[in-house]
CSV table of C-alpha atoms and ligand atoms in Angstrom, one decimal:
chain,number,residue,atom,x,y,z
A,1,UNK,CA,-17.2,-1.3,12.9
A,2,UNK,CA,-18.1,-4.0,10.7
A,3,UNK,CA,-16.1,-5.3,8.0
A,4,UNK,CA,-16.5,-4.2,4.5
A,5,UNK,CA,-14.0,-7.6,3.1
A,6,UNK,CA,-13.5,-10.6,4.6
A,7,UNK,CA,-11.0,-13.3,3.0
A,8,UNK,CA,-11.3,-16.7,4.2
A,9,UNK,CA,-7.8,-18.9,3.5
A,10,UNK,CA,-8.1,-16.7,0.1
A,11,UNK,CA,-5.5,-18.4,-2.2
A,12,UNK,CA,-4.1,-18.2,-5.8
A,13,UNK,CA,-1.9,-20.9,-7.2
A,14,UNK,CA,0.1,-20.1,-10.4
A,15,UNK,CA,1.8,-23.8,-11.0
A,16,UNK,CA,3.4,-24.2,-8.5
A,17,UNK,CA,4.2,-20.7,-7.6
A,18,UNK,CA,1.7,-19.9,-4.9
A,19,UNK,CA,0.6,-16.6,-4.5
A,20,UNK,CA,-1.8,-15.8,-2.0
A,21,UNK,CA,-1.9,-18.3,0.2
A,22,UNK,CA,-4.6,-18.8,2.6
A,23,UNK,CA,-5.0,-15.3,3.3
A,24,UNK,CA,-7.9,-14.7,5.9
A,25,UNK,CA,-8.4,-11.0,6.3
A,26,UNK,CA,-11.1,-8.8,7.6
A,27,UNK,CA,-11.2,-4.5,6.6
A,28,UNK,CA,-13.4,-2.7,8.5
A,29,UNK,CA,-15.3,0.2,6.7
A,30,UNK,CA,-13.4,3.8,6.5
A,31,UNK,CA,-10.2,2.8,7.7
A,32,UNK,CA,-6.9,3.1,5.3
A,33,UNK,CA,-5.8,-0.1,5.2
A,34,UNK,CA,-1.6,-1.2,3.8
A,35,UNK,CA,-0.5,-4.2,2.2
A,36,UNK,CA,3.5,-4.5,2.8
A,37,UNK,CA,5.5,-6.7,1.5
A,38,UNK,CA,8.4,-7.2,-1.2
A,39,UNK,CA,8.2,-8.1,-4.9
A,40,UNK,CA,6.4,-11.0,-6.1
A,41,UNK,CA,4.9,-11.0,-2.3
A,42,UNK,CA,1.4,-11.5,-3.4
A,43,UNK,CA,0.0,-7.9,-2.9
A,44,UNK,CA,-1.5,-7.4,-6.6
A,45,UNK,CA,-2.6,-11.1,-6.8
A,46,UNK,CA,-4.3,-10.3,-3.2
A,47,UNK,CA,-6.2,-7.2,-4.7
A,48,UNK,CA,-6.7,-8.1,-7.9
A,49,UNK,CA,-8.6,-11.2,-6.9
A,50,UNK,CA,-11.1,-8.8,-4.5
A,51,UNK,CA,-11.5,-6.9,-7.8
A,52,UNK,CA,-12.2,-10.2,-9.6
A,53,UNK,CA,-9.8,-9.5,-11.7
A,54,UNK,CA,-8.1,-13.0,-10.8
A,55,UNK,CA,-10.0,-16.0,-10.0
A,56,UNK,CA,-9.6,-17.5,-6.6
A,57,UNK,CA,-7.9,-21.4,-6.9
A,58,UNK,CA,-9.7,-22.0,-3.3
A,59,UNK,CA,-10.7,-19.9,-0.7
A,60,UNK,CA,-13.2,-17.2,-0.3
A,61,UNK,CA,-13.8,-13.3,-0.5
A,62,UNK,CA,-16.4,-11.2,-0.2
A,63,UNK,CA,-16.9,-7.6,-0.6
A,64,UNK,CA,-19.2,-5.1,1.2
A,65,UNK,CA,-21.4,-8.7,1.2
A,66,UNK,CA,-20.7,-10.2,-2.7
A,67,UNK,CA,-19.1,-13.2,-2.8
A,68,UNK,CA,-16.1,-12.0,-5.5
A,69,UNK,CA,-16.5,-15.4,-7.5
A,70,UNK,CA,-20.6,-15.3,-6.8
A,71,UNK,CA,-21.2,-11.7,-8.2
A,72,UNK,CA,-18.3,-10.3,-9.6
A,73,UNK,CA,-20.7,-7.5,-11.4
A,74,UNK,CA,-21.8,-6.2,-8.0
A,75,UNK,CA,-18.7,-6.0,-6.4
A,76,UNK,CA,-17.6,-4.0,-9.3
A,77,UNK,CA,-20.2,-1.6,-9.6
A,78,UNK,CA,-18.8,-0.7,-5.2
A,79,UNK,CA,-14.9,-0.3,-6.0
A,80,UNK,CA,-12.6,1.7,-7.6
A,81,UNK,CA,-9.1,0.8,-8.5
A,82,UNK,CA,-6.0,2.5,-9.5
A,83,UNK,CA,-3.7,0.1,-11.1
A,84,UNK,CA,0.4,-0.6,-10.8
A,85,UNK,CA,0.6,0.1,-14.0
A,86,UNK,CA,-0.3,3.7,-15.4
A,87,UNK,CA,-3.7,3.3,-17.5
A,88,UNK,CA,-5.0,6.8,-19.0
A,89,UNK,CA,-5.5,6.9,-22.1
A,90,UNK,CA,-2.8,9.4,-22.9
A,91,UNK,CA,-4.4,10.8,-26.1
A,92,UNK,CA,-7.5,11.9,-24.2
A,93,UNK,CA,-7.7,14.9,-22.1
A,94,UNK,CA,-8.3,14.6,-18.2
A,95,UNK,CA,-11.8,15.5,-18.7
A,96,UNK,CA,-11.9,13.2,-22.2
A,97,UNK,CA,-10.8,10.4,-19.6
A,98,UNK,CA,-13.2,11.4,-16.7
A,99,UNK,CA,-16.1,11.8,-18.7
A,100,UNK,CA,-15.7,8.5,-20.2
A,101,UNK,CA,-15.1,6.4,-16.8
A,102,UNK,CA,-18.1,7.9,-15.5
A,103,UNK,CA,-20.0,6.3,-19.1
A,104,UNK,CA,-18.5,3.1,-18.3
A,105,UNK,CA,-19.7,3.1,-15.1
A,106,UNK,CA,-23.5,4.6,-15.8
A,107,UNK,CA,-23.0,7.5,-13.3
A,108,UNK,CA,-25.8,9.7,-14.5
A,109,UNK,CA,-24.4,12.4,-16.4
A,110,UNK,CA,-25.8,15.5,-14.0
A,111,UNK,CA,-24.0,13.7,-11.8
A,112,UNK,CA,-20.7,13.8,-13.3
A,113,UNK,CA,-21.1,17.3,-14.8
A,114,UNK,CA,-21.1,18.1,-11.1
A,115,UNK,CA,-18.4,15.9,-9.7
A,116,UNK,CA,-16.0,16.3,-12.3
A,117,UNK,CA,-14.9,19.7,-12.0
A,118,UNK,CA,-15.1,19.2,-8.2
A,119,UNK,CA,-12.7,16.2,-8.6
A,120,UNK,CA,-10.5,17.8,-10.8
A,121,UNK,CA,-10.3,21.0,-8.4
A,122,UNK,CA,-9.5,18.8,-4.9
A,123,UNK,CA,-6.2,17.8,-6.9
A,124,UNK,CA,-5.4,21.1,-8.8
A,125,UNK,CA,-5.6,19.9,-12.3
A,126,UNK,CA,-9.0,22.0,-12.7
A,127,UNK,CA,-6.9,24.6,-15.3
A,128,UNK,CA,-5.1,21.4,-17.6
A,129,UNK,CA,-8.7,19.6,-17.4
A,130,UNK,CA,-8.5,20.0,-21.8
A,131,UNK,CA,-4.9,19.5,-22.1
A,132,UNK,CA,-4.1,15.5,-23.8
A,133,UNK,CA,-2.8,13.2,-20.4
A,134,UNK,CA,0.5,12.6,-22.8
A,135,UNK,CA,1.6,16.6,-22.0
A,136,UNK,CA,1.6,15.5,-18.1
A,137,UNK,CA,4.0,14.8,-15.8
A,138,UNK,CA,4.1,11.2,-14.1
A,139,UNK,CA,2.6,12.8,-10.4
A,140,UNK,CA,-0.7,14.8,-12.2
A,141,UNK,CA,-1.3,11.5,-14.0
A,142,UNK,CA,-1.0,9.3,-11.0
A,143,UNK,CA,-3.6,12.1,-9.5
A,144,UNK,CA,-6.2,11.9,-12.0
A,145,UNK,CA,-6.3,8.0,-11.8
A,146,UNK,CA,-7.1,9.5,-8.6
A,147,UNK,CA,-10.0,10.4,-8.7
A,148,UNK,CA,-10.7,8.8,-11.7
A,149,UNK,CA,-12.0,5.5,-9.7
A,150,UNK,CA,-13.8,8.0,-6.9
A,151,UNK,CA,-16.1,9.1,-10.0
A,152,UNK,CA,-19.4,6.6,-9.5
A,153,UNK,CA,-18.7,6.9,-5.2
A,154,UNK,CA,-17.4,3.5,-4.8
A,155,UNK,CA,-17.1,2.0,-1.5
A,156,UNK,CA,-13.6,0.9,-1.5
A,157,UNK,CA,-10.9,1.9,-3.5
A,158,UNK,CA,-7.8,-0.1,-4.2
A,159,UNK,CA,-4.9,1.6,-4.7
A,160,UNK,CA,-1.9,-0.7,-6.4
A,161,UNK,CA,1.0,1.1,-5.5
A,162,UNK,CA,0.0,4.5,-5.9
A,163,UNK,CA,2.6,6.7,-5.9
A,164,UNK,CA,5.7,4.3,-7.1
A,165,UNK,CA,8.1,6.1,-9.8
A,166,UNK,CA,7.1,9.4,-7.9
A,167,UNK,CA,9.6,11.8,-6.5
A,168,UNK,CA,9.3,12.3,-3.1
A,169,UNK,CA,7.8,15.4,-2.9
A,170,UNK,CA,4.7,14.4,-5.6
A,171,UNK,CA,4.4,11.0,-3.1
A,172,UNK,CA,4.0,13.1,-0.1
A,173,UNK,CA,0.9,15.4,-1.9
A,174,UNK,CA,-0.3,11.7,-3.3
A,175,UNK,CA,-0.7,10.7,-0.4
A,176,UNK,CA,-2.1,14.0,1.4
A,177,UNK,CA,-5.0,13.4,-1.4
A,178,UNK,CA,-5.6,10.1,-0.6
A,179,UNK,CA,-5.9,10.7,3.2
A,180,UNK,CA,-8.7,13.9,2.6
A,181,UNK,CA,-10.5,10.9,0.0
A,182,UNK,CA,-10.7,8.4,2.3
A,183,UNK,CA,-11.4,10.4,5.6
A,184,UNK,CA,-14.1,13.2,4.1
A,185,UNK,CA,-15.7,10.2,1.6
A,186,UNK,CA,-16.1,7.7,4.0
A,187,UNK,CA,-13.9,5.8,1.9
A,188,UNK,CA,-12.3,2.7,2.5
A,189,UNK,CA,-8.6,2.4,1.1
A,190,UNK,CA,-6.9,-0.7,0.6
A,191,UNK,CA,-3.8,0.3,-1.0
A,192,UNK,CA,0.0,-1.6,-1.8
A,193,UNK,CA,3.3,0.5,-1.2
A,194,UNK,CA,7.0,-0.8,-1.2
A,195,UNK,CA,8.1,2.9,0.6
A,196,UNK,CA,6.9,1.3,4.4
A,197,UNK,CA,7.8,4.9,6.4
A,198,UNK,CA,5.4,6.7,4.1
A,199,UNK,CA,2.8,4.2,4.9
A,200,UNK,CA,2.8,4.3,8.5
A,201,UNK,CA,1.9,8.3,8.2
A,202,UNK,CA,-1.2,7.2,6.1
A,203,UNK,CA,-2.2,3.7,7.1
A,204,UNK,CA,-4.8,2.9,10.2
A,205,UNK,CA,-3.8,-0.6,9.6
A,206,UNK,CA,-0.9,-2.4,8.3
A,207,UNK,CA,-0.7,-6.2,6.5
A,208,UNK,CA,2.9,-7.5,6.2
A,209,UNK,CA,2.8,-9.9,3.7
A,210,UNK,CA,5.6,-12.2,2.4
A,211,UNK,CA,5.6,-15.5,-0.1
A,212,UNK,CA,1.9,-14.7,0.1
A,213,UNK,CA,1.2,-14.9,4.0
A,214,UNK,CA,0.6,-12.6,5.9
A,215,UNK,CA,3.2,-12.0,8.9
A,216,UNK,CA,1.9,-9.3,10.7
A,217,UNK,CA,-0.6,-7.8,10.6
A,218,UNK,CA,-2.0,-4.4,13.1
A,219,UNK,CA,-1.6,-0.2,13.6
A,220,UNK,CA,1.7,1.2,12.3
A,221,UNK,CA,2.0,1.6,16.2
A,222,UNK,CA,1.5,-1.5,17.4
A,223,UNK,CA,3.7,-3.4,14.4
A,224,UNK,CA,6.5,-1.4,15.6
A,225,UNK,CA,6.5,-2.1,19.3
A,226,UNK,CA,6.7,-5.6,18.9
A,227,UNK,CA,10.5,-4.5,18.1
A,228,UNK,CA,9.6,-4.1,22.1
A,229,UNK,CA,11.8,-1.1,21.9
A,230,UNK,CA,14.5,1.7,20.6
A,231,UNK,CA,17.4,1.1,18.2
A,232,UNK,CA,20.7,1.6,19.4
A,233,UNK,CA,23.1,1.4,16.4
A,234,UNK,CA,26.6,1.5,17.6
A,235,UNK,CA,30.6,0.9,16.5
A,236,UNK,CA,32.6,-0.7,19.0
A,237,UNK,CA,36.8,-0.7,18.8
A,238,UNK,CA,36.5,-4.2,20.8
A,239,UNK,CA,34.1,-7.3,20.6
A,240,UNK,CA,30.2,-7.2,22.1
A,241,UNK,CA,30.4,-8.2,25.7
A,242,UNK,CA,29.2,-11.9,25.5
A,243,UNK,CA,26.8,-11.2,28.2
A,244,UNK,CA,25.0,-8.5,27.5
A,245,UNK,CA,21.7,-9.7,25.7
A,246,UNK,CA,21.2,-10.9,29.5
A,247,UNK,CA,20.3,-7.3,30.6
A,248,UNK,CA,16.0,-7.0,31.1
A,249,UNK,CA,16.1,-3.9,28.8
A,250,UNK,CA,18.5,-4.9,25.8
A,251,UNK,CA,15.9,-7.2,23.7
A,252,UNK,CA,18.5,-8.1,21.2
A,253,UNK,CA,21.5,-7.8,19.8
A,254,UNK,CA,22.6,-8.4,16.4
A,255,UNK,CA,26.2,-7.4,15.0
A,256,UNK,CA,25.8,-7.6,11.2
A,257,UNK,CA,28.8,-8.6,9.0
A,258,UNK,CA,30.3,-4.7,9.1
A,259,UNK,CA,31.0,-4.9,12.2
A,260,UNK,CA,27.9,-2.4,13.3
A,261,UNK,CA,26.4,-3.3,16.3
A,262,UNK,CA,23.0,-3.0,16.8
A,263,UNK,CA,20.8,-3.2,19.8
A,264,UNK,CA,16.8,-3.6,20.4
A,265,UNK,CA,16.4,-1.3,23.9
A,266,UNK,CA,13.8,-1.2,26.0
A,267,UNK,CA,12.9,2.7,26.9
A,268,UNK,CA,15.9,4.1,25.7
A,269,UNK,CA,15.2,7.4,27.4
A,270,UNK,CA,15.9,5.6,30.4
A,271,UNK,CA,17.7,2.7,29.9
A,272,UNK,CA,20.6,4.5,28.0
A,273,UNK,CA,22.9,5.2,30.3
A,274,UNK,CA,23.2,1.7,32.0
A,275,UNK,CA,23.7,0.2,28.2
A,276,UNK,CA,26.7,2.8,27.5
A,277,UNK,CA,28.8,1.7,30.6
A,278,UNK,CA,28.2,-2.0,29.7
A,279,UNK,CA,29.6,-1.2,26.7
A,280,UNK,CA,33.8,-0.7,26.3
A,281,UNK,CA,35.1,1.5,23.7
A,282,UNK,CA,32.7,3.1,21.9
A,283,UNK,CA,33.4,4.3,18.4
A,284,UNK,CA,30.1,6.2,17.0
A,285,UNK,CA,26.5,5.7,18.2
A,286,UNK,CA,23.3,6.9,16.9
A,287,UNK,CA,20.0,6.1,18.7
A,288,UNK,CA,16.2,6.0,17.2
A,289,UNK,CA,13.1,5.1,17.3
A,290,UNK,CA,11.8,2.1,14.9
A,291,UNK,CA,10.8,2.3,11.7
A,292,UNK,CA,8.2,-0.3,9.8
A,293,UNK,CA,11.4,-1.2,7.9
A,294,UNK,CA,12.7,-2.1,11.3
A,295,UNK,CA,9.8,-4.0,11.8
A,296,UNK,CA,10.1,-6.0,8.1
A,297,UNK,CA,13.9,-6.6,9.0
A,298,UNK,CA,12.9,-8.7,12.3
A,299,UNK,CA,10.6,-10.6,10.9
A,300,UNK,CA,11.8,-11.7,7.8
A,301,UNK,CA,15.7,-10.7,8.0
A,302,UNK,CA,15.5,-9.1,4.9
A,303,UNK,CA,14.9,-4.9,3.9
A,304,UNK,CA,12.3,-4.5,1.3
A,305,UNK,CA,13.8,-2.1,-1.1
A,306,UNK,CA,12.6,1.8,-1.3
A,307,UNK,CA,13.2,1.3,-5.2
A,308,UNK,CA,11.7,-1.5,-6.4
A,309,UNK,CA,11.0,-1.1,-10.2
A,310,UNK,CA,7.1,-1.9,-11.7
A,311,UNK,CA,6.7,-5.4,-12.4
A,312,UNK,CA,4.1,-6.6,-14.4
A,313,UNK,CA,3.1,-5.5,-18.2
A,314,UNK,CA,-0.7,-4.0,-17.7
A,315,UNK,CA,-2.8,-6.7,-18.7
A,316,UNK,CA,-4.8,-6.2,-15.4
A,317,UNK,CA,-5.8,-2.8,-16.5
A,318,UNK,CA,-6.3,-3.9,-19.9
A,319,UNK,CA,-8.5,-6.9,-18.5
A,320,UNK,CA,-10.2,-4.9,-16.4
A,321,UNK,CA,-11.3,-2.5,-19.1
A,322,UNK,CA,-13.0,-5.4,-21.3
A,323,UNK,CA,-15.1,-6.7,-18.3
A,324,UNK,CA,-16.8,-3.0,-17.9
A,325,UNK,CA,-17.5,-3.4,-22.0
A,326,UNK,CA,-19.5,-6.5,-20.5
A,327,UNK,CA,-16.9,-9.3,-21.8
A,328,UNK,CA,-16.5,-12.0,-19.9
A,329,UNK,CA,-13.3,-13.0,-18.1
B,1,ATP,N1,-0.1,-14.2,-13.8
B,1,ATP,C1,0.5,-14.7,-13.2
B,1,ATP,N2,1.1,-16.3,-13.7
B,1,ATP,C2,2.0,-17.1,-13.1
B,1,ATP,N3,2.4,-16.1,-11.9
B,1,ATP,C3,2.3,-15.3,-11.4
B,1,ATP,C4,1.0,-14.6,-12.2
B,1,ATP,N4,1.0,-13.3,-11.7
B,1,ATP,C5,1.6,-13.2,-10.3
B,1,ATP,N5,2.3,-14.4,-10.5
B,1,ATP,C6,3.4,-15.3,-9.0
B,1,ATP,O1,3.0,-14.8,-7.8
B,1,ATP,C7,3.1,-14.3,-7.1
B,1,ATP,C8,3.1,-12.9,-6.5
B,1,ATP,O2,2.7,-12.0,-7.5
B,1,ATP,P1,2.3,-10.9,-7.5
B,1,ATP,O3,2.6,-9.7,-8.4
B,1,ATP,O4,1.0,-10.3,-6.4
B,1,ATP,O5,3.6,-9.8,-6.5
B,1,ATP,P2,3.5,-8.4,-5.6
B,1,ATP,O6,3.6,-8.4,-4.1
B,1,ATP,O7,2.5,-7.6,-6.3
B,1,ATP,O8,4.9,-7.6,-6.3
B,1,ATP,P3,5.8,-6.4,-6.6
B,1,ATP,O9,5.9,-5.5,-5.7
B,1,ATP,O10,6.5,-6.7,-7.5
B,1,ATP,O11,4.2,-5.6,-7.5
B,1,ATP,C9,5.0,-13.7,-7.8
B,1,ATP,O12,5.8,-15.0,-8.0
B,1,ATP,C10,4.8,-13.7,-9.1
B,1,ATP,O13,5.3,-13.9,-10.5
B,2,MG,MG1,2.4,-5.7,-7.6
């Protein structure tokens, strides 16, 4: 597989904030790549640099052979975007929004006339095609934005928080569409999300970004494997034995303020009885396999909140529209 995106020391500064700090990344053709990180980590800024919306302060990014600074117009022809903020014209119908986009991209009429009904059917919106988007639910709008991003058959599709604000069931359907589209069209997908446990179901590879830096990169399995075991959470009626962490199958012992003890245990299936023998007075015990959220906590000491609000003010979408109408940035 050849890399479709390569970044080298890609950096964006805003005065004294380093939003993206020396990012070196390769994304393979056809993969679904997830950028995960807390609010302000630099996810949207990274995507905006790759999409030519924000110019890097230093470093380089090449997409499908085109440098984002040297050949932004060529990059734009090869990509589709679903912005973090809602970006449909809600006074227009679903079909009109799609047609407008197709015309902006110079998709031939015969091609869009064929593709629009197919895409609407794919996301189950064919019956609502001629209704104004203001009558749509959040989930319907998001689905429509997703297929709009695909209309010109981009090589790379960027999805910035494609499921934010949607209920869990709608999020699950949305992820299914994303996976289907990526795999059927061979489209490379780069997405950001706060929903870590959903990301691991849909992404081939994940990069965890914090304070503008990539702090971990790998398949969901690899990232979770780095914890070295399963998690045992328990409450004791006395103190934790002081030499507990010296046992070879115990990778980590963390006592939280509320007295709950979390032990990372290698091969819990076999070693749990031995662990229990080491611990007097177990009040409660729970064993589970780690999630990406656990990986994030072990790397940063913090959790990514799943309910983080949407930030930003829609300016990126406006800038994008201006550029595609021939205005300079
Ligand atoms: N136009 C701007 N001017 C000044 N600072 C900015 C600008 N855009 C982003 N930043 C700063 O850069 C940092 C990264 O922001 P960014 O929007 O990339 O984060 P994010 O990971 O997408 O966060 P979220 O999860 O909230 O969407 C933040 O500290 C933010 O305040
Ligand atoms: Mg963002």
